[in-house]
Short mmCIF file of C-alpha atoms in Angstrom, two decimals:
data_model
loop_
_atom_site.label_atom_id
_atom_site.label_comp_id
_atom_site.label_asym_id
_atom_site.label_seq_id
_atom_site.Cartn_x
_atom_site.Cartn_y
_atom_site.Cartn_z
CA MET A 1 115.63 -58.65 55.75
CA GLY A 2 117.01 -57.40 59.08
CA LYS A 3 119.60 -54.74 59.78
CA THR A 4 122.53 -57.18 59.72
CA GLN A 5 121.44 -58.74 56.42
CA LEU A 6 120.89 -55.30 54.91
CA SER A 7 124.33 -54.07 55.95
CA LEU A 8 126.01 -57.20 54.56
CA GLN A 9 124.11 -56.81 51.30
CA PHE A 10 125.35 -53.20 51.12
CA ALA A 11 128.93 -54.40 51.59
CA ARG A 12 128.57 -57.01 48.85
CA GLN A 13 127.16 -54.50 46.39
CA HIS A 14 129.56 -51.63 47.14
CA HIS A 15 132.80 -53.28 48.29
CA GLN A 16 134.67 -51.98 45.23
CA ARG A 17 134.31 -48.45 46.57
CA TYR A 18 136.50 -49.36 49.55
CA SER A 19 140.07 -50.50 49.98
CA ALA A 20 138.95 -52.82 52.80
CA VAL A 21 135.70 -53.77 54.53
CA PHE A 22 135.74 -55.00 58.14
CA TRP A 23 132.71 -56.54 59.90
CA LEU A 24 132.87 -56.34 63.73
CA ASN A 25 130.60 -57.93 66.29
CA ALA A 26 129.59 -54.99 68.51
CA SER A 27 126.91 -56.77 70.55
CA SER A 28 129.01 -56.24 73.69
CA GLU A 29 132.29 -54.63 74.67
CA VAL A 30 133.80 -58.08 75.13
CA THR A 31 132.94 -59.23 71.60
CA LEU A 32 134.15 -55.98 70.08
CA LYS A 33 137.49 -56.11 71.87
CA ALA A 34 137.94 -59.68 70.63
CA ALA A 35 137.09 -58.49 67.12
CA TYR A 36 139.76 -55.80 67.35
CA VAL A 37 142.39 -58.34 68.37
CA SER A 38 141.43 -60.46 65.33
CA LEU A 39 141.51 -57.35 63.15
CA ALA A 40 144.98 -56.47 64.41
CA GLN A 41 146.16 -59.97 63.51
CA HIS A 42 144.61 -59.67 60.05
CA ILE A 43 146.22 -56.30 59.37
CA ARG A 44 149.62 -57.57 60.51
CA ARG A 45 149.46 -60.60 58.22
CA HIS A 46 148.33 -58.65 55.14
CA ASN A 47 150.28 -55.41 55.65
CA LYS A 48 153.92 -56.30 56.14
CA GLN A 49 154.92 -52.64 55.90
CA SER A 50 152.51 -51.61 58.67
CA GLU A 51 153.93 -50.50 61.98
CA ILE A 52 151.21 -52.41 63.78
CA GLY A 53 152.65 -55.01 66.10
CA GLN A 54 156.28 -54.33 65.14
CA GLY A 55 158.65 -55.57 67.77
CA GLU A 56 156.19 -57.95 69.44
CA VAL A 57 154.15 -61.05 68.62
CA ILE A 58 150.65 -59.90 67.62
CA GLU A 59 148.98 -62.91 69.25
CA GLN A 60 150.39 -61.76 72.58
CA LEU A 61 149.01 -58.23 72.30
CA LYS A 62 146.68 -57.20 75.04
CA GLU A 63 143.23 -56.09 73.99
CA ASP A 64 143.88 -52.41 74.77
CA GLN A 65 147.09 -52.49 72.73
CA ALA A 66 145.31 -54.10 69.77
CA ILE A 67 142.54 -51.49 69.88
CA GLN A 68 145.06 -48.64 69.97
CA LEU A 69 147.13 -50.07 67.13
CA VAL A 70 144.08 -50.67 64.89
CA ARG A 71 142.83 -47.15 65.53
CA GLN A 72 146.25 -45.79 64.60
CA TRP A 73 146.43 -47.85 61.40
CA LEU A 74 142.96 -46.70 60.32
CA SER A 75 144.06 -43.09 60.95
CA GLN A 76 147.11 -43.20 58.69
CA ALA A 77 146.99 -40.45 56.06
CA GLU A 78 147.25 -42.84 53.11
CA ASN A 79 144.53 -45.15 54.54
CA LYS A 80 141.26 -43.37 53.81
CA ARG A 81 138.97 -45.75 51.90
CA TRP A 82 138.12 -48.40 54.47
CA LEU A 83 134.63 -49.34 55.76
CA LEU A 84 134.11 -50.38 59.38
CA MET A 85 130.81 -52.19 60.06
CA PHE A 86 129.89 -52.32 63.77
CA ASP A 87 127.05 -54.84 63.93
CA ASN A 88 124.43 -55.16 66.69
CA TYR A 89 125.44 -52.21 68.87
CA ASP A 90 122.20 -52.62 70.82
CA ASP A 91 123.34 -51.74 74.33
CA PRO A 92 124.86 -48.24 74.21
CA ARG A 93 126.08 -46.30 77.24
CA LEU A 94 126.12 -42.70 76.17
CA PRO A 95 125.14 -39.34 77.70
CA GLY A 96 121.45 -39.70 78.56
CA ILE A 97 121.54 -43.51 78.16
CA HIS A 98 122.43 -45.11 81.48
CA SER A 99 123.14 -48.78 80.88
CA THR A 100 124.96 -50.89 83.45
CA THR A 101 126.01 -53.42 80.81
CA GLY A 102 126.60 -51.17 77.80
CA TYR A 103 129.63 -49.26 76.53
CA ASP A 104 130.56 -46.22 74.45
CA ILE A 105 131.42 -47.39 70.94
CA ARG A 106 133.15 -44.12 70.11
CA THR A 107 136.18 -45.24 72.12
CA PHE A 108 136.83 -47.74 69.31
CA PHE A 109 136.69 -45.20 66.47
CA PRO A 110 139.88 -44.22 64.59
CA TYR A 111 141.58 -41.01 65.70
CA ALA A 112 141.25 -39.34 62.29
CA THR A 113 137.92 -38.50 60.71
CA GLN A 114 138.39 -40.46 57.51
CA GLY A 115 137.05 -43.65 56.00
CA SER A 116 133.46 -44.80 56.56
CA ILE A 117 131.66 -46.27 59.57
CA LEU A 118 128.35 -48.15 59.50
CA ILE A 119 126.62 -49.12 62.75
CA THR A 120 123.60 -51.41 63.08
CA THR A 121 121.57 -51.02 66.27
CA ARG A 122 118.12 -51.42 67.75
CA SER A 123 118.58 -48.16 69.64
CA SER A 124 117.28 -44.99 68.02
CA ARG A 125 118.94 -42.74 70.61
CA ILE A 126 122.39 -42.62 69.02
CA THR A 127 122.76 -39.00 67.98
CA PHE A 128 126.39 -38.79 66.86
CA ALA A 129 125.63 -40.42 63.48
CA LYS A 130 123.08 -40.09 60.72
CA LEU A 131 120.13 -42.36 61.57
CA ILE A 132 118.55 -44.50 58.85
CA ARG A 133 115.52 -46.27 60.29
CA LEU A 134 114.52 -49.64 58.84
CA ASN A 135 110.75 -49.63 58.49
CA LYS A 136 108.36 -52.50 57.99
CA PHE A 137 107.21 -53.46 54.50
CA ASP A 138 104.49 -51.10 53.30
CA ASP A 139 103.74 -53.10 50.16
CA LEU A 140 101.83 -56.35 50.73
CA ASN A 141 103.62 -57.90 47.75
CA GLN A 142 106.95 -57.48 49.56
CA SER A 143 105.60 -59.48 52.50
CA LEU A 144 104.24 -62.15 50.16
CA ALA A 145 107.61 -62.35 48.42
CA VAL A 146 109.30 -63.12 51.77
CA LEU A 147 106.71 -65.82 52.53
CA THR A 148 107.20 -67.33 49.06
CA ARG A 149 111.00 -67.40 49.32
CA ARG A 150 111.14 -68.70 52.89
CA SER A 151 108.36 -71.30 52.57
CA SER A 152 109.21 -72.47 49.01
CA ARG A 153 105.50 -72.19 48.27
CA GLN A 154 103.56 -69.76 46.11
CA ALA A 155 102.10 -67.12 48.40
CA GLN A 156 101.15 -64.44 45.88
CA GLU A 157 97.76 -65.93 44.99
CA ASP A 158 97.09 -67.72 48.28
CA VAL A 159 94.23 -66.08 50.19
CA ASP A 160 95.47 -67.34 53.56
CA ALA A 161 99.01 -66.15 52.80
CA LYS A 162 97.63 -62.67 52.20
CA LYS A 163 95.76 -62.82 55.52
CA LEU A 164 98.97 -63.92 57.26
CA ALA A 165 100.96 -61.12 55.62
CA GLU A 166 98.34 -58.56 56.65
CA ARG A 167 98.31 -59.93 60.21
CA PHE A 168 102.10 -59.54 60.48
CA ASP A 169 101.89 -56.03 59.07
CA GLY A 170 105.14 -56.12 57.13
CA LEU A 171 107.44 -57.23 59.97
CA PRO A 172 110.37 -59.07 58.29
CA LEU A 173 111.37 -61.29 61.23
CA ALA A 174 107.78 -62.50 61.75
CA LEU A 175 107.36 -63.23 58.03
CA ALA A 176 110.69 -65.07 57.81
CA THR A 177 109.88 -67.15 60.90
CA ALA A 178 106.49 -68.13 59.49
CA GLY A 179 107.96 -69.01 56.10
CA ASP A 180 110.71 -71.19 57.59
CA TYR A 181 108.21 -73.00 59.82
CA ILE A 182 105.88 -73.74 56.91
CA SER A 183 108.77 -74.95 54.73
CA GLN A 184 109.59 -77.63 57.33
CA THR A 185 106.02 -78.83 57.95
CA ALA A 186 102.91 -79.95 56.09
CA ASP A 187 100.96 -76.97 57.40
CA SER A 188 99.44 -74.36 55.12
CA PHE A 189 99.57 -70.58 55.52
CA GLY A 190 96.07 -70.81 56.99
CA ASP A 191 97.14 -73.47 59.49
CA TYR A 192 100.02 -71.27 60.67
CA LEU A 193 97.73 -68.27 61.10
CA ASP A 194 95.28 -70.36 63.15
CA MET A 195 98.08 -71.58 65.42
CA TYR A 196 99.39 -68.03 65.79
CA GLU A 197 95.98 -66.81 66.89
CA GLN A 198 95.05 -69.77 69.10
CA SER A 199 98.35 -71.22 70.43
CA TRP A 200 100.87 -68.35 70.27
CA GLU A 201 103.12 -69.44 73.10
CA GLU A 202 103.43 -73.07 72.00
CA LEU A 203 104.09 -72.00 68.41
CA ALA A 204 106.78 -69.54 69.53
CA GLU A 205 108.47 -72.08 71.79
CA ASN A 206 108.54 -74.74 69.06
CA SER A 207 109.83 -72.50 66.26
CA ASP A 208 113.55 -72.63 65.52
CA GLY A 209 115.61 -69.47 65.35
CA LEU A 210 116.79 -68.12 62.02
CA ILE A 211 120.41 -68.75 61.02
CA GLU A 212 120.90 -65.34 59.44
CA TYR A 213 119.36 -63.72 62.54
CA ASP A 214 122.01 -65.33 64.77
CA ASN A 215 119.53 -68.10 65.65
CA ARG A 216 117.14 -65.61 67.23
CA THR A 217 113.42 -66.36 67.47
CA LEU A 218 110.49 -64.07 66.87
CA TYR A 219 110.48 -62.76 70.43
CA SER A 220 114.07 -63.09 71.70
CA THR A 221 115.17 -59.82 70.09
CA TRP A 222 112.41 -57.91 71.85
CA ASN A 223 113.19 -59.72 75.09
CA LEU A 224 116.78 -58.48 74.95
CA SER A 225 115.60 -54.95 74.29
CA LEU A 226 113.18 -55.02 77.19
CA LYS A 227 115.87 -56.27 79.56
CA GLN A 228 117.95 -53.25 78.63
CA VAL A 229 114.94 -50.97 79.16
CA ALA A 230 114.31 -52.53 82.58
CA ALA A 231 117.94 -51.93 83.56
CA GLN A 232 117.58 -48.23 82.74
CA ASP A 233 113.98 -47.58 83.80
CA PRO A 234 112.10 -50.45 85.53
CA GLU A 235 108.87 -48.45 85.58
CA ALA A 236 109.02 -48.03 81.79
CA ALA A 237 109.29 -51.81 81.44
CA GLU A 238 106.24 -52.27 83.69
CA LEU A 239 104.31 -49.68 81.67
CA PHE A 240 105.15 -51.69 78.55
CA ARG A 241 103.62 -54.80 80.13
CA LEU A 242 100.46 -52.82 80.91
CA MET A 243 100.17 -51.96 77.20
CA GLY A 244 99.52 -55.63 76.52
CA TYR A 245 96.03 -55.20 78.00
CA LEU A 246 95.30 -52.08 75.94
CA GLY A 247 94.91 -51.59 72.21
CA ASN A 248 98.12 -51.10 70.25
CA ALA A 249 97.21 -48.31 67.82
CA ASP A 250 96.58 -45.19 69.94
CA LEU A 251 98.29 -44.59 73.29
CA TRP A 252 98.62 -41.12 74.76
CA TYR A 253 99.55 -39.48 78.06
CA GLU A 254 96.05 -38.60 79.29
CA LEU A 255 94.89 -42.18 78.73
CA PHE A 256 97.31 -43.26 81.45
CA ARG A 257 97.27 -40.15 83.65
CA LYS A 258 93.53 -40.28 84.30
CA GLY A 259 93.93 -43.86 85.44
CA ALA A 260 96.40 -43.02 88.21
CA GLY A 261 94.11 -42.41 91.21
CA SER A 262 94.73 -45.26 93.64
CA ALA A 263 97.04 -47.08 91.22
CA PRO A 264 100.37 -48.68 92.28
CA ASP A 265 103.26 -46.40 93.21
CA TRP A 266 105.21 -47.16 90.03
CA PHE A 267 102.27 -46.11 87.88
CA CYS A 268 101.62 -42.93 89.85
CA ASP A 269 105.29 -41.99 89.49
CA ILE A 270 105.42 -42.56 85.75
CA THR A 271 102.23 -40.56 85.15
CA LYS A 272 102.88 -37.75 87.63
CA SER A 273 103.99 -35.44 84.83
CA LYS A 274 104.19 -35.48 81.08
CA PRO A 275 108.00 -35.10 81.04
CA ARG A 276 108.33 -38.21 83.26
CA PHE A 277 105.93 -40.15 81.03
CA ASN A 278 107.72 -38.98 77.88
CA LYS A 279 111.05 -40.09 79.33
CA ALA A 280 109.71 -43.61 79.84
CA MET A 281 108.20 -43.72 76.36
CA ALA A 282 111.43 -42.36 74.86
CA THR A 283 113.33 -45.23 76.48
CA LEU A 284 110.92 -47.76 74.99
CA HIS A 285 111.10 -46.02 71.64
CA GLY A 286 114.88 -45.96 71.84
CA TYR A 287 114.87 -49.77 71.70
CA SER A 288 112.21 -49.89 68.95
CA LEU A 289 109.58 -51.45 71.20
CA ILE A 290 107.07 -48.69 70.45
CA GLU A 291 106.53 -46.21 67.65
CA ALA A 292 106.13 -42.47 68.23
CA MET A 293 103.86 -40.31 66.09
CA PRO A 294 102.46 -36.81 66.52
CA GLY A 295 99.98 -36.94 69.39
CA HIS A 296 100.24 -40.63 70.26
CA TYR A 297 102.31 -43.80 70.48
CA SER A 298 101.68 -47.30 69.13
CA LEU A 299 103.04 -50.85 69.14
CA HIS A 300 103.47 -53.05 66.10
CA ALA A 301 100.80 -55.76 66.07
CA CYS A 302 103.35 -58.57 66.47
CA VAL A 303 105.10 -56.82 69.36
CA HIS A 304 101.69 -56.29 70.94
CA ASP A 305 100.91 -60.01 70.63
CA TRP A 306 104.26 -60.87 72.21
CA VAL A 307 103.62 -58.61 75.21
CA LEU A 308 100.36 -60.32 76.10
CA GLU A 309 100.98 -63.88 74.95
CA TYR A 310 104.59 -64.41 75.99
CA LEU A 311 105.96 -61.59 78.11
CA ILE A 312 103.06 -61.38 80.53
CA GLY A 313 102.39 -65.12 80.35
CA LYS A 314 100.08 -65.80 83.25
CA PHE A 315 97.08 -63.48 83.34
CA ASP A 316 97.82 -60.48 85.58
CA LEU A 317 94.56 -59.34 87.15
CA ALA A 318 96.16 -56.23 88.65
CA LEU A 319 97.40 -55.02 85.26
CA PHE A 320 94.11 -55.98 83.62
CA GLY A 321 92.19 -53.98 86.22
CA LEU A 322 94.55 -51.02 85.79
CA ALA A 323 94.03 -51.10 82.01
CA MET A 324 90.26 -51.13 82.53
CA HIS A 325 90.56 -48.22 84.95
CA CYS A 326 92.55 -46.14 82.46
CA VAL A 327 89.96 -46.66 79.74
CA ALA A 328 87.01 -46.17 82.09
CA GLN A 329 88.32 -42.90 83.48
CA ASN A 330 88.73 -41.47 79.98
CA LEU A 331 85.12 -42.20 79.06
CA ALA A 332 83.02 -39.23 77.88
CA TRP A 333 79.29 -39.22 78.71
CA ASP A 334 76.94 -38.30 75.88
CA THR A 335 76.18 -34.98 77.57
CA MET A 336 79.80 -33.85 77.04
CA PRO A 337 80.90 -31.88 73.96
CA GLU A 338 82.31 -34.08 71.20
CA TYR A 339 81.92 -37.17 73.36
CA TRP A 340 81.94 -39.42 70.29
CA VAL A 341 85.45 -38.21 69.37
CA VAL A 342 86.83 -39.19 72.77
CA ASN A 343 85.01 -42.50 72.88
CA SER A 344 86.09 -43.45 69.37
CA ARG A 345 89.72 -43.30 70.59
CA LEU A 346 88.81 -45.76 73.31
CA HIS A 347 87.10 -48.20 70.95
CA HIS A 348 90.04 -50.50 70.19
CA HIS A 349 91.12 -50.43 73.85
CA ALA A 350 87.68 -51.75 74.80
CA LEU A 351 88.04 -54.51 72.21
CA ARG A 352 91.40 -55.53 73.66
CA ILE A 353 89.94 -55.67 77.16
CA GLU A 354 87.14 -57.88 75.85
CA ARG A 355 89.65 -60.23 74.21
CA CYS A 356 91.70 -60.44 77.40
CA HIS A 357 88.86 -61.37 79.73
CA GLN A 358 87.38 -63.84 77.24
CA ARG A 359 90.64 -65.80 77.45
CA GLU A 360 90.79 -65.89 81.24
CA VAL A 361 88.44 -66.41 84.17
CA VAL A 362 88.28 -62.98 85.81
CA ASP A 363 87.32 -62.48 89.44
CA TRP A 364 85.04 -59.50 88.81
CA ASP A 365 84.55 -58.97 92.54
CA ILE A 366 88.10 -57.56 92.63
CA VAL A 367 87.60 -55.19 89.69
CA ASP A 368 86.22 -51.71 90.45
CA MET A 369 82.45 -51.88 89.81
CA ASN A 370 82.39 -48.28 88.62
CA ASP A 371 84.94 -49.17 85.96
CA ILE A 372 82.82 -52.16 84.91
CA PHE A 373 79.80 -49.86 84.54
CA ARG A 374 81.77 -47.35 82.47
CA ILE A 375 83.13 -50.04 80.16
CA GLY A 376 79.55 -51.24 79.68
CA TYR A 377 78.53 -47.69 78.75
CA LEU A 378 81.44 -47.43 76.30
CA LYS A 379 80.57 -50.72 74.63
CA ASP A 380 76.95 -49.60 74.30
CA SER A 381 78.08 -46.34 72.67
CA ILE A 382 80.12 -48.20 70.03
CA GLY A 383 77.41 -50.77 69.29
CA ARG A 384 78.92 -53.80 71.07
CA LEU A 385 75.57 -54.61 72.65
CA LYS A 386 76.13 -58.18 73.84
CA GLU A 387 79.38 -57.14 75.48
CA ALA A 388 77.67 -54.09 76.98
CA GLU A 389 74.92 -56.29 78.40
CA ALA A 390 77.47 -58.61 80.00
CA MET A 391 79.36 -55.70 81.57
CA TYR A 392 76.18 -54.08 82.89
CA MET A 393 75.10 -57.41 84.39
CA ARG A 394 78.45 -57.68 86.20
CA ALA A 395 78.15 -54.10 87.43
CA LEU A 396 74.56 -54.68 88.55
CA LYS A 397 75.54 -57.76 90.54
CA ALA A 398 78.30 -55.79 92.27
CA TYR A 399 76.13 -52.75 93.02
CA GLU A 400 73.33 -54.89 94.42
CA LYS A 401 75.78 -56.76 96.64
CA VAL A 402 77.71 -53.73 97.90
CA ARG A 403 75.12 -50.90 97.85
CA GLY A 404 71.76 -52.60 97.79
CA ILE A 405 68.98 -53.02 95.23
CA GLU A 406 67.51 -49.54 95.77
CA HIS A 407 70.73 -47.53 95.64
CA THR A 408 70.77 -44.96 92.86
CA SER A 409 73.92 -46.41 91.27
CA THR A 410 72.15 -49.76 91.11
CA LEU A 411 69.10 -48.11 89.52
CA LYS A 412 71.30 -46.29 86.98
CA THR A 413 72.72 -49.63 85.91
CA VAL A 414 69.21 -51.10 85.70
CA SER A 415 68.13 -48.19 83.49
CA ASN A 416 71.13 -48.50 81.15
CA LEU A 417 70.72 -52.25 80.94
CA ALA A 418 67.12 -51.67 79.86
CA ILE A 419 68.32 -49.50 76.97
CA VAL A 420 70.72 -52.22 75.84
CA TYR A 421 67.91 -54.78 76.01
CA ALA A 422 65.69 -52.52 73.93
CA LYS A 423 68.38 -52.10 71.27
CA GLN A 424 68.55 -55.89 71.01
CA SER A 425 64.74 -56.13 70.75
CA LYS A 426 64.53 -57.85 74.14
CA ILE A 427 61.30 -55.99 74.84
CA VAL A 428 60.09 -57.92 77.89
CA GLU A 429 63.43 -57.60 79.69
CA ALA A 430 63.71 -53.92 78.73
CA GLU A 431 60.25 -53.05 80.06
CA GLU A 432 60.86 -54.96 83.29
CA MET A 433 64.09 -53.07 83.92
CA LEU A 434 62.62 -49.66 83.05
CA LEU A 435 59.66 -50.13 85.37
CA ARG A 436 62.01 -51.24 88.15
CA ALA A 437 64.23 -48.17 87.63
CA LEU A 438 61.21 -45.86 87.43
CA GLU A 439 59.81 -47.13 90.70
CA GLY A 440 63.19 -46.98 92.41
CA TYR A 441 63.97 -43.43 91.25
CA GLY A 442 60.51 -42.31 92.29
CA LYS A 443 61.11 -43.57 95.82
CA ALA A 444 64.65 -42.27 96.08
CA TRP A 445 64.41 -38.87 94.40
CA GLY A 446 60.83 -38.19 93.47
CA ILE A 447 58.96 -38.08 90.15
CA GLU A 448 60.49 -34.76 89.03
CA HIS A 449 64.15 -35.77 89.38
CA PRO A 450 66.13 -35.82 86.08
CA SER A 451 66.92 -39.53 86.43
CA THR A 452 63.25 -40.36 86.93
CA LEU A 453 62.31 -38.25 83.92
CA ASP A 454 65.04 -39.83 81.75
CA THR A 455 63.71 -43.26 82.62
CA LEU A 456 60.19 -42.09 81.78
CA ASN A 457 61.51 -40.86 78.41
CA ASN A 458 63.11 -44.25 77.72
CA LEU A 459 59.90 -46.07 78.61
CA GLY A 460 58.03 -43.87 76.13
CA LEU A 461 60.55 -44.79 73.42
CA LEU A 462 60.12 -48.47 74.20
CA TYR A 463 56.34 -48.19 73.79
CA LYS A 464 56.82 -46.24 70.56
CA ASN A 465 58.97 -49.02 69.12
CA GLN A 466 56.21 -51.47 70.06
CA ASP A 467 53.68 -49.32 68.14
CA LYS A 468 51.93 -48.44 71.40
CA MET A 469 51.58 -44.90 70.13
CA ALA A 470 48.99 -43.59 72.60
CA GLU A 471 50.87 -44.83 75.66
CA ALA A 472 54.15 -43.60 74.20
CA GLU A 473 52.79 -40.08 73.54
CA GLU A 474 51.30 -39.79 77.00
CA ILE A 475 54.56 -40.83 78.71
CA LEU A 476 56.79 -38.67 76.51
CA LEU A 477 54.61 -35.62 77.15
CA ARG A 478 54.84 -36.28 80.90
CA ALA A 479 58.62 -36.54 80.60
CA LEU A 480 58.79 -33.33 78.54
CA LYS A 481 56.70 -31.38 81.03
CA GLY A 482 58.84 -32.55 83.92
CA LYS A 483 62.12 -31.78 82.10
CA GLU A 484 60.99 -28.28 81.12
CA LYS A 485 60.20 -27.62 84.75
CA ALA A 486 63.40 -29.17 86.10
CA GLY A 487 66.01 -28.02 83.58
CA GLY A 488 64.33 -25.50 81.31
CA PRO A 489 63.09 -25.67 77.70
CA GLU A 490 66.59 -25.64 76.17
CA HIS A 491 68.33 -28.14 78.44
CA ILE A 492 69.97 -30.93 76.48
CA SER A 493 67.85 -33.58 78.17
CA THR A 494 64.70 -31.62 77.34
CA LEU A 495 65.75 -31.39 73.70
CA HIS A 496 66.26 -35.15 73.52
CA THR A 497 62.65 -35.72 74.57
CA VAL A 498 61.49 -33.04 72.11
CA TYR A 499 63.28 -34.95 69.35
CA ASN A 500 61.72 -38.25 70.46
CA LEU A 501 58.26 -36.69 70.32
CA ALA A 502 59.01 -35.38 66.83
CA CYS A 503 59.85 -38.91 65.69
CA LEU A 504 56.66 -40.22 67.29
CA TYR A 505 54.50 -37.59 65.55
CA SER A 506 56.23 -38.33 62.24
CA ASP A 507 55.43 -42.04 62.59
CA GLN A 508 51.82 -41.15 63.41
CA GLY A 509 51.54 -38.98 60.31
CA LYS A 510 51.13 -35.80 62.38
CA THR A 511 53.30 -33.75 60.02
CA ALA A 512 52.72 -30.29 61.50
CA GLU A 513 53.39 -31.41 65.06
CA ALA A 514 56.45 -33.37 63.94
CA GLU A 515 57.88 -30.37 62.06
CA ASP A 516 57.36 -28.07 65.05
CA MET A 517 59.17 -30.48 67.36
CA TYR A 518 62.01 -31.12 64.89
CA MET A 519 62.54 -27.37 64.44
CA ARG A 520 62.55 -26.81 68.19
CA ALA A 521 65.10 -29.60 68.69
CA LEU A 522 67.27 -28.30 65.84
CA LYS A 523 67.37 -24.72 67.15
CA GLY A 524 68.24 -25.97 70.61
CA TYR A 525 70.99 -28.31 69.40
CA GLU A 526 72.52 -25.61 67.20
CA LYS A 527 72.96 -23.41 70.26
CA ILE A 528 74.87 -26.18 72.02
CA TYR A 529 76.72 -28.07 69.28
CA ASP A 530 78.62 -27.39 66.07
CA ALA A 531 76.95 -27.95 62.74
CA ASP A 532 78.64 -31.34 62.25
CA HIS A 533 77.50 -32.77 65.57
CA PRO A 534 75.56 -36.06 65.16
CA HIS A 535 72.47 -34.65 66.90
CA VAL A 536 72.35 -31.66 64.54
CA LEU A 537 72.91 -33.81 61.47
CA THR A 538 70.29 -36.38 62.50
CA VAL A 539 67.56 -33.79 63.09
CA THR A 540 68.42 -32.01 59.83
CA TYR A 541 68.18 -35.30 57.92
CA ASN A 542 64.82 -36.19 59.51
CA LEU A 543 63.45 -32.76 58.70
CA GLU A 544 64.42 -33.26 55.05
CA LEU A 545 62.71 -36.65 55.01
CA LEU A 546 59.60 -35.13 56.51
CA SER A 547 59.63 -32.39 53.88
CA MET A 548 59.92 -34.98 51.10
CA LYS A 549 56.93 -36.90 52.49
CA THR A 550 54.90 -33.69 52.58
CA ARG A 551 55.77 -32.82 48.96
CA ASN A 552 54.83 -36.28 47.80
#
């Protein structure tokens, strides 16, 4: 049920409280003026004692005269129990809201503060009245009830209907549209969900509008809102299009600001300060295109689908690349404090990027290779190994082409790709890449450089996982000696190798050596991280396991 339907239902249920109820089309100043002329005619016909229109034919009243006379009649002392319903006041022009097509509805209000006024609007920036926001359905059964009523089929026990209701996340217009479509076809709830996921644009274009929604379709309401946003703040409208290439659940200022750099002028302007960014987001929020919560913004899932599938239409490589850049520049390396907290916020943005480029053929030569590398690193950190491998391969191809096969950025990609191979048990490929990186780092920076030693550490881990214990121990000890010399005994990289040696000794049954190394790693981590850091928790857990083995 939308705002118009809800207001009409209110009038039907409570009309006895009022002496008269008037519904007025407030979608534009033109329609509202016409409504006031009709209202003046109605009042004249049904109130013979009224002064309205006395001395002249009401049909010949000019619009301004009709408005003035209706306002006067509503302000009469004995006329206090009326209800005025201004419907669809979606294009306001008020202080702080600069619309070239809107108007100030207050110029139509009665002169006296009596009676009752109800306004329905998509804008949340009207401050002169008490705001009652219509939220989505929180109860899944409410969504299923809409599907049942609109489709004339039983949705309550239908598994696919429940999936469809969950996908639409309680949005009444989406549920009503789906139900009406299904009622007119032989398709099931599952068929509709498949079409929504696979053929969104065709489904939207071939779905009829809803009668009680003034024949509007699923996306036309949002399209009208965005046009009004674009008229007030074109850069806010462009930012909204960019959101189609990002996840919908967690959007915040820094996510965009760090992606500015060499971005287009419009993006640099909108991210130049938090007040400017907040102004743009407030405009979008004012037309209910986004939701604002403490610390972040979000889009409803259906609105998010519309942005990418319909609004953007043809794949926009520039916006896609900008979205990738924003995510990539927010990446936290695993040497940074609480890196997992930062990267977890980027998780669903990485998934959206993956979905976008799977649908389209992307010219990766145009995309920043450093961003591609960072996205590969992010996907590795969240366990999306196949996607990480693909990204690293794209980055490697670009680095080799632009910087050469022996450049350190190329070798870094080779080293990281080896780790991803190892995690997927692609042992041959992993060893090949690690040996290549080790040789390249040795030539470029020498055997005692941190990157060389990290690669040596990773090679030792690979041999350990192959049960080549002797080779693994020898290489890990070499790496540890080099790291202690280069960074010191308590450097984070040194501690990682200490931990790896502890795991090796534990697997070999060398309990005393394993315990010594675990304790050393734990003391070092505790100086750097909080007690709930993953490294601290992992070492503590392994120490407990080792203790249990010793007791048994």
